[in-house]
XYZ file of C-alpha atoms in Angstrom:
689
model
C 16.099 20.865 -0.347
C 14.891 17.252 -0.548
C 15.622 17.046 -4.247
C 19.057 18.625 -3.810
C 20.015 16.081 -1.129
C 18.771 13.174 -3.247
C 20.682 14.427 -6.289
C 23.878 14.744 -4.218
C 23.559 11.175 -2.972
C 22.806 9.888 -6.479
C 26.172 11.320 -7.554
C 28.257 10.532 -4.480
C 26.511 7.340 -3.213
C 27.345 8.160 0.427
C 28.172 11.378 2.266
C 28.784 12.679 5.774
C 26.144 15.115 7.103
C 28.723 17.897 7.145
C 29.620 17.242 3.508
C 25.974 17.509 2.458
C 25.499 20.725 4.483
C 28.593 22.234 2.884
C 27.385 21.422 -0.647
C 24.009 22.995 0.137
C 25.596 26.123 1.664
C 23.809 25.591 4.975
C 25.116 28.376 7.197
C 22.530 29.895 9.537
C 20.927 28.208 12.549
C 17.540 28.395 10.835
C 18.900 26.726 7.699
C 20.581 24.003 9.761
C 17.334 23.206 11.604
C 15.530 22.889 8.274
C 18.396 20.732 6.981
C 18.098 18.291 9.903
C 14.299 18.141 9.581
C 14.629 17.384 5.857
C 17.126 14.581 6.467
C 14.765 13.017 9.021
C 11.824 13.291 6.617
C 13.811 11.589 3.852
C 14.669 8.765 6.276
C 11.016 8.431 7.278
C 10.054 8.285 3.598
C 12.489 5.355 3.120
C 14.555 7.330 0.586
C 17.867 7.580 2.465
C 19.580 5.656 5.269
C 21.853 6.863 8.074
C 24.346 4.184 9.118
C 25.276 6.278 12.186
C 28.124 7.794 10.199
C 27.135 8.569 6.627
C 23.957 8.985 4.607
C 23.353 6.686 1.640
C 20.670 6.606 -1.024
C 18.204 3.718 -0.816
C 18.358 2.794 -4.466
C 19.104 -0.184 -6.675
C 18.852 -3.936 -6.188
C 20.997 -3.980 -3.039
C 18.348 -2.149 -0.976
C 14.802 -3.104 -0.105
C 12.525 -1.248 2.296
C 9.614 -3.571 2.907
C 7.524 -5.723 5.206
C 8.599 -8.885 6.977
C 6.931 -12.268 6.674
C 7.997 -15.072 8.990
C 8.157 -17.924 6.470
C 10.096 -20.688 8.257
C 12.059 -21.519 11.416
C 15.234 -20.514 9.565
C 14.554 -17.345 7.589
C 12.409 -14.253 7.058
C 11.082 -12.935 3.748
C 11.146 -9.178 3.218
C 9.185 -7.805 0.276
C 7.914 -4.628 -1.305
C 5.832 -4.179 -4.471
C 8.697 -5.168 -6.776
C 11.244 -7.289 -4.902
C 11.552 -10.055 -2.326
C 14.634 -11.168 -0.398
C 15.265 -13.775 2.280
C 17.126 -13.014 5.510
C 18.613 -15.720 7.733
C 17.351 -15.745 11.309
C 20.834 -16.603 12.540
C 22.467 -13.461 13.886
C 19.356 -11.336 13.232
C 17.297 -9.566 15.885
C 13.841 -11.061 16.412
C 11.531 -9.916 13.632
C 7.809 -10.500 13.318
C 5.174 -10.451 10.590
C 4.378 -6.973 9.251
C 7.524 -5.364 10.704
C 8.715 -2.600 8.366
C 12.466 -2.898 7.840
C 15.367 -1.879 5.605
C 17.502 -4.677 4.150
C 20.952 -4.284 2.610
C 22.074 -7.024 0.260
C 25.788 -7.502 -0.491
C 27.841 -10.343 -1.991
C 28.779 -11.454 1.514
C 25.364 -11.401 3.207
C 21.848 -10.038 3.374
C 21.064 -8.224 6.601
C 18.445 -6.024 8.240
C 20.031 -2.638 8.920
C 17.019 -0.822 10.339
C 13.629 -1.587 11.860
C 11.319 1.293 10.982
C 8.176 0.087 12.681
C 6.997 -3.005 14.502
C 4.046 -4.767 12.916
C 3.045 -6.676 16.043
C 2.620 -4.833 19.330
C -0.442 -6.526 20.836
C -0.827 -10.312 20.706
C -3.938 -12.375 21.419
C -3.724 -15.887 22.793
C -4.786 -18.145 25.629
C -3.319 -19.503 28.830
C -2.796 -23.232 29.300
C -1.798 -24.842 32.577
C 1.443 -26.801 32.250
C 3.263 -28.357 35.220
C 1.449 -26.158 37.747
C 2.200 -22.940 35.883
C 0.308 -20.976 33.265
C 1.916 -20.649 29.826
C 0.764 -18.186 27.174
C 0.218 -19.466 23.606
C -0.526 -16.995 20.821
C -3.413 -17.674 18.414
C -1.056 -17.186 15.468
C 2.196 -19.153 15.627
C 4.917 -16.501 16.054
C 7.721 -19.078 16.323
C 8.670 -17.920 19.806
C 7.824 -18.552 23.448
C 6.625 -15.869 25.877
C 7.733 -14.473 29.198
C 4.697 -12.824 30.848
C 5.844 -10.299 33.437
C 2.561 -9.663 35.291
C 0.817 -13.056 35.544
C 0.545 -12.652 39.307
C -1.758 -9.649 38.882
C -4.514 -11.770 37.300
C -6.583 -14.768 38.351
C -5.771 -17.013 35.425
C -7.639 -20.160 34.464
C -7.126 -22.695 31.653
C -8.637 -21.467 28.392
C -8.653 -17.791 29.341
C -7.968 -15.586 26.323
C -5.948 -12.454 26.860
C -4.235 -9.583 25.085
C -0.556 -9.107 25.848
C 1.634 -6.169 24.848
C 5.237 -6.625 23.750
C 7.782 -5.037 26.078
C 10.977 -6.468 24.569
C 11.495 -8.062 21.150
C 13.738 -10.969 22.096
C 13.471 -14.729 22.636
C 11.452 -15.465 24.649
C 9.264 -12.471 23.800
C 8.794 -10.337 26.927
C 5.139 -9.308 27.268
C 2.639 -8.036 29.803
C -1.094 -8.748 30.064
C -3.127 -5.659 29.146
C -6.623 -7.165 28.884
C -8.503 -10.375 29.717
C -11.031 -11.139 26.966
C -12.825 -14.101 28.553
C -12.928 -17.843 27.960
C -12.174 -19.007 24.434
C -15.629 -20.605 23.974
C -17.488 -17.511 25.217
C -19.723 -15.806 22.608
C -17.920 -13.038 20.726
C -14.501 -13.541 22.305
C -13.021 -14.904 19.063
C -14.196 -11.847 17.107
C -12.901 -9.527 19.817
C -9.556 -11.304 19.520
C -9.352 -10.543 15.782
C -10.286 -6.906 16.350
C -7.642 -6.622 19.043
C -4.952 -8.344 16.965
C -5.555 -5.776 14.255
C -5.358 -2.821 16.664
C -9.017 -1.843 16.158
C -10.090 0.873 18.587
C -13.070 -0.760 20.315
C -13.737 1.589 23.238
C -14.333 5.320 23.538
C -12.215 7.169 26.093
C -13.707 9.203 28.948
C -13.031 12.536 27.252
C -15.014 11.370 24.197
C -17.910 10.209 26.382
C -17.807 13.527 28.253
C -17.959 15.428 24.943
C -20.978 13.310 23.953
C -22.746 14.363 27.166
C -22.724 17.951 25.894
C -24.539 17.079 22.653
C -28.317 17.685 22.654
C -30.745 14.833 22.143
C -33.043 16.830 19.834
C -32.919 19.765 17.426
C -33.723 23.210 18.881
C -35.503 25.965 16.944
C -32.468 28.257 17.140
C -30.398 25.605 15.336
C -32.784 25.702 12.370
C -32.277 29.421 11.819
C -30.890 30.192 8.367
C -31.466 26.656 7.079
C -33.822 25.614 4.302
C -36.892 24.200 6.069
C -37.804 21.007 4.192
C -39.891 19.418 6.930
C -43.046 19.552 4.792
C -41.292 17.813 1.894
C -42.199 14.119 1.623
C -38.988 12.345 2.680
C -38.030 8.730 3.396
C -34.966 6.680 4.262
C -34.346 3.340 2.508
C -31.903 0.930 4.191
C -31.397 -2.687 5.211
C -33.535 -4.440 7.819
C -30.836 -4.324 10.516
C -29.554 -0.782 9.869
C -29.638 1.495 12.908
C -27.744 4.558 11.646
C -29.409 6.447 8.812
C -26.994 8.776 6.979
C -29.197 9.581 4.019
C -32.791 10.313 3.093
C -34.355 11.080 -0.275
C -37.215 13.096 -1.753
C -38.323 12.999 -5.391
C -40.644 15.309 -7.318
C -41.864 14.967 -10.908
C -41.184 18.077 -13.041
C -43.363 19.543 -15.781
C -40.623 19.010 -18.393
C -40.883 15.249 -17.884
C -37.813 15.152 -15.680
C -37.375 14.921 -11.921
C -36.069 16.854 -8.932
C -34.051 14.639 -6.591
C -33.182 15.711 -3.059
C -30.450 13.760 -1.299
C -30.420 14.762 2.376
C -27.318 13.773 4.356
C -26.949 13.937 8.148
C -25.081 17.132 9.112
C -22.530 15.428 11.349
C -20.147 18.388 10.948
C -22.582 20.567 12.929
C -22.171 18.369 16.007
C -18.550 17.231 15.545
C -16.185 20.190 15.430
C -12.717 19.929 13.942
C -10.168 19.040 16.615
C -12.602 18.189 19.441
C -12.254 14.814 21.258
C -15.010 13.148 19.192
C -13.409 14.356 15.964
C -9.913 13.227 16.945
C -11.193 9.753 17.808
C -13.238 9.535 14.597
C -10.155 10.480 12.557
C -8.088 7.762 14.244
C -10.766 5.178 13.435
C -11.374 6.490 9.922
C -14.392 4.274 9.277
C -16.952 2.080 10.993
C -16.171 -1.633 10.815
C -18.987 -4.121 10.179
C -18.386 -7.715 11.248
C -20.635 -10.712 11.846
C -21.764 -9.987 15.392
C -21.260 -6.236 15.834
C -20.479 -2.817 14.464
C -17.377 -1.004 15.675
C -18.606 2.549 15.040
C -16.569 5.541 13.941
C -18.797 7.773 16.074
C -20.338 7.010 19.494
C -23.840 5.558 19.285
C -25.352 8.702 20.885
C -24.440 10.394 17.593
C -24.571 7.577 15.022
C -27.878 6.119 16.230
C -29.174 9.295 17.883
C -29.089 12.976 16.966
C -27.255 12.429 13.634
C -29.396 9.509 12.487
C -32.260 10.507 10.178
C -34.876 8.641 12.192
C -38.549 9.061 11.206
C -40.880 11.659 12.779
C -38.102 13.797 14.336
C -36.403 16.989 13.155
C -32.863 16.499 11.896
C -30.158 18.860 10.596
C -28.890 17.925 7.141
C -26.902 19.019 4.111
C -29.057 18.694 1.007
C -27.891 18.164 -2.554
C -30.846 19.163 -4.746
C -30.538 18.039 -8.383
C -32.728 18.539 -11.449
C -32.708 15.864 -14.168
C -34.297 15.918 -17.606
C -36.464 13.122 -18.990
C -33.347 11.161 -20.048
C -31.768 11.300 -16.590
C -29.169 13.953 -17.415
C -28.453 16.467 -14.659
C -29.429 19.991 -15.778
C -29.061 21.927 -12.525
C -28.250 21.635 -8.839
C -27.812 23.439 -5.536
C -26.171 22.444 -2.245
C -27.360 23.934 1.046
C -27.875 23.256 4.741
C -31.370 22.206 5.718
C -33.677 20.701 8.301
C -35.838 17.682 7.441
C -38.344 15.392 9.106
C -38.321 11.877 7.637
C -41.811 10.524 7.057
C -40.892 6.837 7.078
C -38.093 4.321 7.531
C -38.326 2.057 4.475
C -36.403 -1.164 3.916
C -34.923 -2.522 0.697
C -36.981 -5.696 0.858
C -40.335 -3.978 1.273
C -39.579 -1.312 -1.355
C -38.784 -4.102 -3.833
C -41.989 -5.837 -2.825
C -44.043 -2.638 -3.194
C -42.638 -1.782 -6.627
C -43.490 -5.305 -7.859
C -46.972 -5.292 -6.293
C -48.193 -2.006 -4.698
C -51.145 -3.732 -3.013
C -48.826 -6.052 -1.068
C -47.355 -3.349 1.226
C -50.230 -1.352 2.685
C -48.074 0.939 4.869
C -46.173 2.293 1.840
C -49.236 3.570 -0.052
C -48.957 7.120 1.360
C -45.588 7.707 -0.280
C -45.900 4.977 -2.925
C -46.219 7.407 -5.865
C -42.922 9.032 -4.846
C -41.222 5.616 -4.664
C -42.524 4.874 -8.155
C -41.152 8.161 -9.491
C -37.866 7.472 -7.731
C -37.764 4.094 -9.491
C -38.484 5.755 -12.849
C -35.682 8.282 -12.292
C -33.278 5.555 -11.150
C -33.910 3.626 -14.381
C -32.865 6.682 -16.400
C -29.837 7.268 -14.171
C -28.892 3.617 -14.596
C -29.077 4.001 -18.375
C -26.603 6.888 -18.058
C -24.400 4.727 -15.813
C -24.316 1.890 -18.347
C -23.713 4.270 -21.268
C -20.635 5.843 -19.695
C -19.129 2.383 -18.958
C -19.433 1.810 -15.206
C -17.785 -1.579 -14.535
C -20.127 -3.889 -12.614
C -18.064 -6.609 -10.963
C -19.857 -9.821 -9.964
C -18.885 -10.324 -6.312
C -20.436 -12.365 -3.520
C -20.856 -10.906 -0.025
C -21.702 -13.465 2.677
C -24.084 -12.840 5.573
C -23.786 -15.116 8.622
C -26.745 -15.830 10.900
C -25.490 -16.341 14.474
C -27.165 -18.010 17.442
C -27.093 -16.679 21.015
C -23.705 -18.328 21.559
C -22.184 -16.502 18.604
C -22.055 -19.619 16.419
C -23.015 -19.337 12.733
C -26.090 -21.449 12.016
C -26.645 -20.301 8.426
C -24.927 -18.347 5.667
C -26.296 -16.823 2.506
C -25.137 -14.444 -0.194
C -26.520 -10.926 0.170
C -28.857 -10.035 -2.670
C -28.643 -6.715 -4.486
C -32.166 -5.845 -5.591
C -33.581 -2.920 -7.534
C -34.197 -0.703 -4.480
C -30.521 -1.065 -3.518
C -29.646 0.033 -7.067
C -32.026 3.005 -6.783
C -30.280 4.279 -3.666
C -26.863 3.627 -5.201
C -27.748 5.698 -8.270
C -28.997 8.562 -6.079
C -25.913 8.538 -3.861
C -23.515 8.422 -6.827
C -25.374 11.351 -8.389
C -24.971 13.392 -5.192
C -21.298 12.448 -4.820
C -20.597 13.481 -8.423
C -22.440 16.766 -7.986
C -20.560 17.722 -4.817
C -17.217 16.773 -6.379
C -18.080 18.875 -9.445
C -18.806 21.903 -7.254
C -15.469 21.589 -5.437
C -13.492 21.000 -8.641
C -15.191 23.837 -10.549
C -14.296 26.405 -7.878
C -10.894 24.843 -7.116
C -11.792 24.412 -3.442
C -9.885 21.925 -1.257
C -11.455 18.466 -1.322
C -11.029 14.802 -0.497
C -11.659 12.850 -3.696
C -12.366 9.173 -4.185
C -9.977 8.214 -6.965
C -9.434 5.051 -8.965
C -6.570 5.170 -11.436
C -6.137 3.295 -14.720
C -5.166 -0.384 -14.436
C -1.704 -1.703 -15.248
C -1.747 -3.033 -18.865
C 0.238 -6.120 -17.786
C -2.425 -7.006 -15.237
C -5.180 -6.436 -17.784
C -3.347 -8.825 -20.103
C -3.977 -11.584 -17.543
C -7.734 -10.995 -18.006
C -7.361 -11.280 -21.774
C -5.288 -14.463 -21.420
C -7.796 -16.058 -19.053
C -10.704 -15.141 -21.331
C -8.913 -16.930 -24.157
C -8.396 -20.016 -21.960
C -12.095 -20.004 -21.004
C -13.099 -19.565 -24.672
C -14.704 -16.154 -24.050
C -14.467 -13.652 -26.929
C -12.515 -10.652 -25.616
C -11.602 -7.533 -27.617
C -9.891 -5.669 -24.741
C -6.659 -3.883 -25.683
C -4.672 -3.707 -22.411
C -2.711 -0.659 -23.624
C -5.782 1.346 -24.616
C -8.596 0.119 -22.417
C -11.516 2.342 -21.458
C -13.894 1.377 -18.605
C -16.689 0.728 -21.075
C -14.529 -1.930 -22.808
C -14.318 -3.951 -19.576
C -17.981 -3.315 -18.726
C -19.186 -4.522 -22.129
C -16.885 -7.561 -22.016
C -18.176 -8.704 -18.608
C -21.764 -8.029 -19.651
C -21.307 -10.203 -22.747
C -20.423 -13.355 -20.764
C -23.419 -15.697 -20.687
C -22.212 -18.404 -18.288
C -22.642 -17.167 -14.696
C -19.724 -19.232 -13.312
C -17.383 -17.930 -16.004
C -18.626 -14.356 -15.482
C -17.970 -14.576 -11.744
C -14.426 -15.899 -12.291
C -13.517 -13.293 -14.906
C -15.089 -10.532 -12.790
C -12.911 -11.605 -9.884
C -9.745 -11.637 -11.999
C -10.658 -8.304 -13.613
C -11.255 -6.794 -10.178
C -7.822 -7.975 -9.013
C -6.258 -6.375 -12.106
C -7.598 -2.982 -11.079
C -5.744 -0.404 -9.003
C -7.020 0.009 -5.441
C -9.468 2.877 -5.042
C -8.161 5.410 -2.553
C -8.571 8.939 -1.237
C -6.606 11.852 -2.627
C -6.545 15.638 -2.336
C -6.200 15.647 -6.132
C -9.107 14.925 -8.445
C -7.761 12.048 -10.564
C -11.104 10.606 -11.653
C -12.640 7.202 -10.920
C -11.861 4.552 -13.553
C -14.219 1.855 -12.248
C -17.207 4.208 -12.164
C -16.105 5.881 -15.429
C -16.328 9.310 -13.794
C -14.076 12.346 -14.126
C -15.102 13.789 -10.743
C -16.071 11.826 -7.656
C -15.975 12.101 -3.866
C -17.636 10.524 -0.844
C -20.303 12.829 0.620
C -23.213 10.571 1.588
C -22.018 8.614 4.657
C -20.501 10.988 7.268
C -21.735 8.826 10.163
C -19.536 5.896 9.138
C -16.767 7.404 6.922
C -14.443 10.220 7.939
C -13.705 11.392 4.339
C -17.404 12.263 3.991
C -17.211 14.326 7.181
C -14.234 16.222 5.730
C -16.190 16.902 2.537
C -19.045 18.313 4.640
C -16.602 20.686 6.313
C -15.271 21.822 2.953
C -18.829 22.465 1.749
C -19.698 24.457 4.854
C -16.478 26.443 4.972
C -15.920 27.225 1.306
C -19.382 27.034 -0.317
C -21.856 28.024 2.408
C -19.742 30.332 4.599
C -17.415 31.440 1.748
C -14.287 31.490 3.946
C -11.880 31.518 1.020
C -8.988 33.590 2.264
C -5.500 32.311 1.414
C -4.725 31.137 4.957
C -7.902 29.013 5.214
C -7.441 27.562 1.725
C -3.818 26.617 2.424
C -4.751 25.067 5.780
C -7.456 22.926 4.207
C -5.290 21.864 1.256
C -2.617 20.643 3.681
C -5.278 18.941 5.833
C -6.685 17.064 2.823
C -3.242 15.914 1.672
C -2.273 14.638 5.111
C -5.621 12.945 5.779
C -5.825 11.165 2.402
C -2.966 8.753 3.134
C -4.190 7.967 6.651
C -7.823 7.422 5.647
C -6.912 5.219 2.680
C -4.894 3.019 5.057
C -7.720 2.891 7.633
C -10.088 1.724 4.904
C -7.667 -1.063 3.909
C -7.299 -2.042 7.579
C -11.085 -2.294 7.953
C -11.351 -4.545 4.878
C -8.616 -6.810 6.307
C -10.497 -7.157 9.599
C -13.858 -7.797 7.933
C -12.332 -10.525 5.740
C -10.606 -12.129 8.732
C -13.899 -12.317 10.647
C -15.674 -13.743 7.580
C -12.951 -16.415 7.338
C -13.451 -17.185 11.039
C -17.215 -17.529 10.689
C -16.784 -19.678 7.567
C -14.562 -22.193 9.364
C -16.867 -22.211 12.402
C -19.835 -22.881 10.113
C -18.051 -25.727 8.299
C -16.371 -27.425 11.278
C -19.365 -29.687 11.970
C -19.772 -30.481 8.276
C -16.603 -32.551 7.884
C -17.447 -35.515 5.634
C -20.305 -33.714 3.878
C -20.422 -33.090 0.117
C -20.855 -29.676 -1.518
C -20.835 -28.253 -5.020
C -18.850 -25.213 -6.089
C -16.693 -23.580 -8.732
C -12.901 -23.614 -9.045
C -12.037 -19.986 -8.224
C -8.237 -20.183 -8.146
C -5.499 -22.544 -9.347
C -1.974 -22.582 -7.906
C 1.071 -24.814 -7.868
C -0.045 -26.262 -4.506
C -3.701 -26.955 -5.318
C -6.931 -25.236 -6.329
C -9.513 -23.176 -4.490
C -13.217 -23.951 -4.672
C -15.921 -21.378 -3.952
C -19.145 -23.028 -2.764
C -22.565 -21.749 -3.750
C -22.899 -20.136 -0.297
C -19.679 -18.096 -1.003
C -17.478 -20.107 1.415
C -14.095 -20.918 -0.106
C -11.636 -23.714 0.655
C -8.505 -25.321 -0.763
C -8.104 -28.700 -2.431
C -4.366 -29.252 -1.749
C -2.272 -31.258 -4.182
C -1.021 -33.412 -1.314
C -4.561 -34.793 -1.090
C -4.625 -35.616 -4.834
C -3.057 -39.078 -4.670
C -4.515 -40.456 -7.923
C -1.909 -38.777 -10.158
C 1.036 -36.375 -10.323
C -0.208 -32.929 -11.355
C 1.787 -30.275 -13.218
C 0.948 -26.582 -12.816
C 0.957 -24.356 -15.928
C 1.198 -20.698 -14.933
C 0.287 -19.407 -18.398
C -3.017 -21.286 -18.575
C -3.563 -21.413 -14.780
C -4.265 -25.153 -14.919
C -3.264 -28.340 -13.133
C -2.892 -31.351 -15.432
C -2.459 -34.998 -14.425
C 0.585 -36.644 -16.069
C -1.069 -40.073 -16.373
C -4.776 -39.359 -16.621
C -4.617 -36.037 -18.482
C -7.262 -34.726 -16.095
C -7.286 -30.885 -16.116
C -8.401 -28.536 -13.351
C -9.056 -24.976 -14.525
C -10.868 -21.845 -13.398
C -14.647 -21.913 -13.724
C -15.015 -25.709 -13.633
C -17.929 -26.832 -11.471
C -16.910 -29.577 -9.042
C -18.131 -31.642 -6.122
C -15.933 -31.632 -3.018
C -15.916 -33.164 0.448
C -15.078 -31.147 3.575
C -12.065 -32.846 5.200
C -10.966 -30.153 7.670
C -12.126 -26.777 9.039
C -9.402 -25.303 11.244
C -10.850 -22.467 13.330
C -7.459 -21.344 14.767
C -5.981 -21.095 11.239
C -9.277 -19.932 9.695
C -8.695 -22.389 6.842
C -11.003 -24.919 5.143
C -9.671 -27.969 3.333
C -11.634 -29.892 0.684
C -11.074 -33.178 -1.122
C -11.991 -33.330 -4.797
C -14.740 -35.854 -5.631
C -15.838 -35.250 -9.228
C -16.675 -32.707 -11.893
C -20.298 -31.590 -12.087
C -21.789 -31.426 -15.586
């Protein structure tokens, strides 16, 4: 019916509802109900528009369904992936950043004809006392004043930060206080503000806490019945120093054929979290745990994530095990997936495993299971050879880690290192994810796949162009580019600064990885089948995969009704969970930007070295060696008039001929670190040779 309606509107441009119903021969009450539902779905999908009289097709240059950006006191910008239009604020209802709207553009005017969804509902700001009354000022300038309806219900003081909820979108914006966060200089309040601004669910409701009270604190014998008992198998977890939730554990055995048997044990969260219960519903809404500088906002309550589901040492834990056999070259030759019970023998850390593998005598407490760690390392080397051979693209990216004092202020920052033990675990987890995906695909069971589609050739061309500018030999054909072509190109770059820049540009040329009910392969990993199975404590897609394994592989519930239900569930969840992942990344980046400006605010006037990481018409960005990035704006470059060349991504001085390009190492001075704007401004001093 959807296609028929769209085809009618393509031909007729606009039609009354009755005219459409007549053309479709809608006669019965049942057919009419379906007709109305279909029209509403097409509106929700931004494919048609009802102007309260007729339906029209949203098609062509005159229509744009997109997001709003408040760009000036006089106009809004509305943009989608392909187009951007400007709408005058005069005569337009109050719009705000991230509002989703429909714009109709005619010769006479450009106007917003529908607001689909408001992008701003909760606003964070502080109260300032002005002429004996308290006024609310938002952290982000929304170009409007505020009318707070319930100020009298709170004991306000200057500098108090609060969350207000919009009641009416008008000028002034009518809001009510929903939460007092604390004083603006109080530890953690600024991070809480960012989480709140981005609608992060930070508290568990009473019904979730009540459901947690029913969960046991240890594993009972009756719960082990029917499971593979692997408690006598030497098993360890390997994680970071500060990790408190342990999703995965590993065991490795050397085989007589020169190969290895690898066990990847994953916490059986699905045993404790049933589909549709309060804990599950809340976990689905969150989608993922969020990791920021001073806290973790968990997907699951800590009683689960740090308790009964965490594979802590010396306690029995319920798991799903992916057991894989590899030959001497690291090629998988067999596997099985089953439910199990394990008892981890030790909680290892990346740092100490690296230390042990370099010098076994230096870590006395690891000697008991040291031979297994050595075999795991040997297997991982072979798996890594397979990874490189198939063309896995390794992007050079920097992840900052901020050290905070008791007041929540960053006192140091360093780039997280990725050592060999981290690579060992990564190889093991990828192997398990591939194996589980293969099992689901082979039997055509419903699944939630991690997919990464082929890059746009035009975007890949920008990598080729930049490589030419930076004098890097590049044989990539954007129209016929395999993952191994990109991997080999990046690996061939000798200069670390140049490699980091080209890795960054290549990464931006890629499609965004996402979740899908269809197995579309993973371009970046150069894999035909891939899913997320190994982190059900912190990622909801992994929990869904566990349910599919239990239902369709272990319990063999493969009747048509169950299969159809799960296929629909996967399709619906994929869109939501992909969005929740993007939301989490946005929040984590915002907090990193906050901590960066806080760290640099007392370093104004100091000199630093870094690399030009971006060039624009308004200046160039410099990434310091500690990963902090700031802008050198052209308005600060008073020695010459600089012209921007988009093709070469350079700024060139008209008089001096001085050129600023990507990858150039420079010395800069910190001139401003604006915490409210989360922006750092540098002044260029000199090139570094």
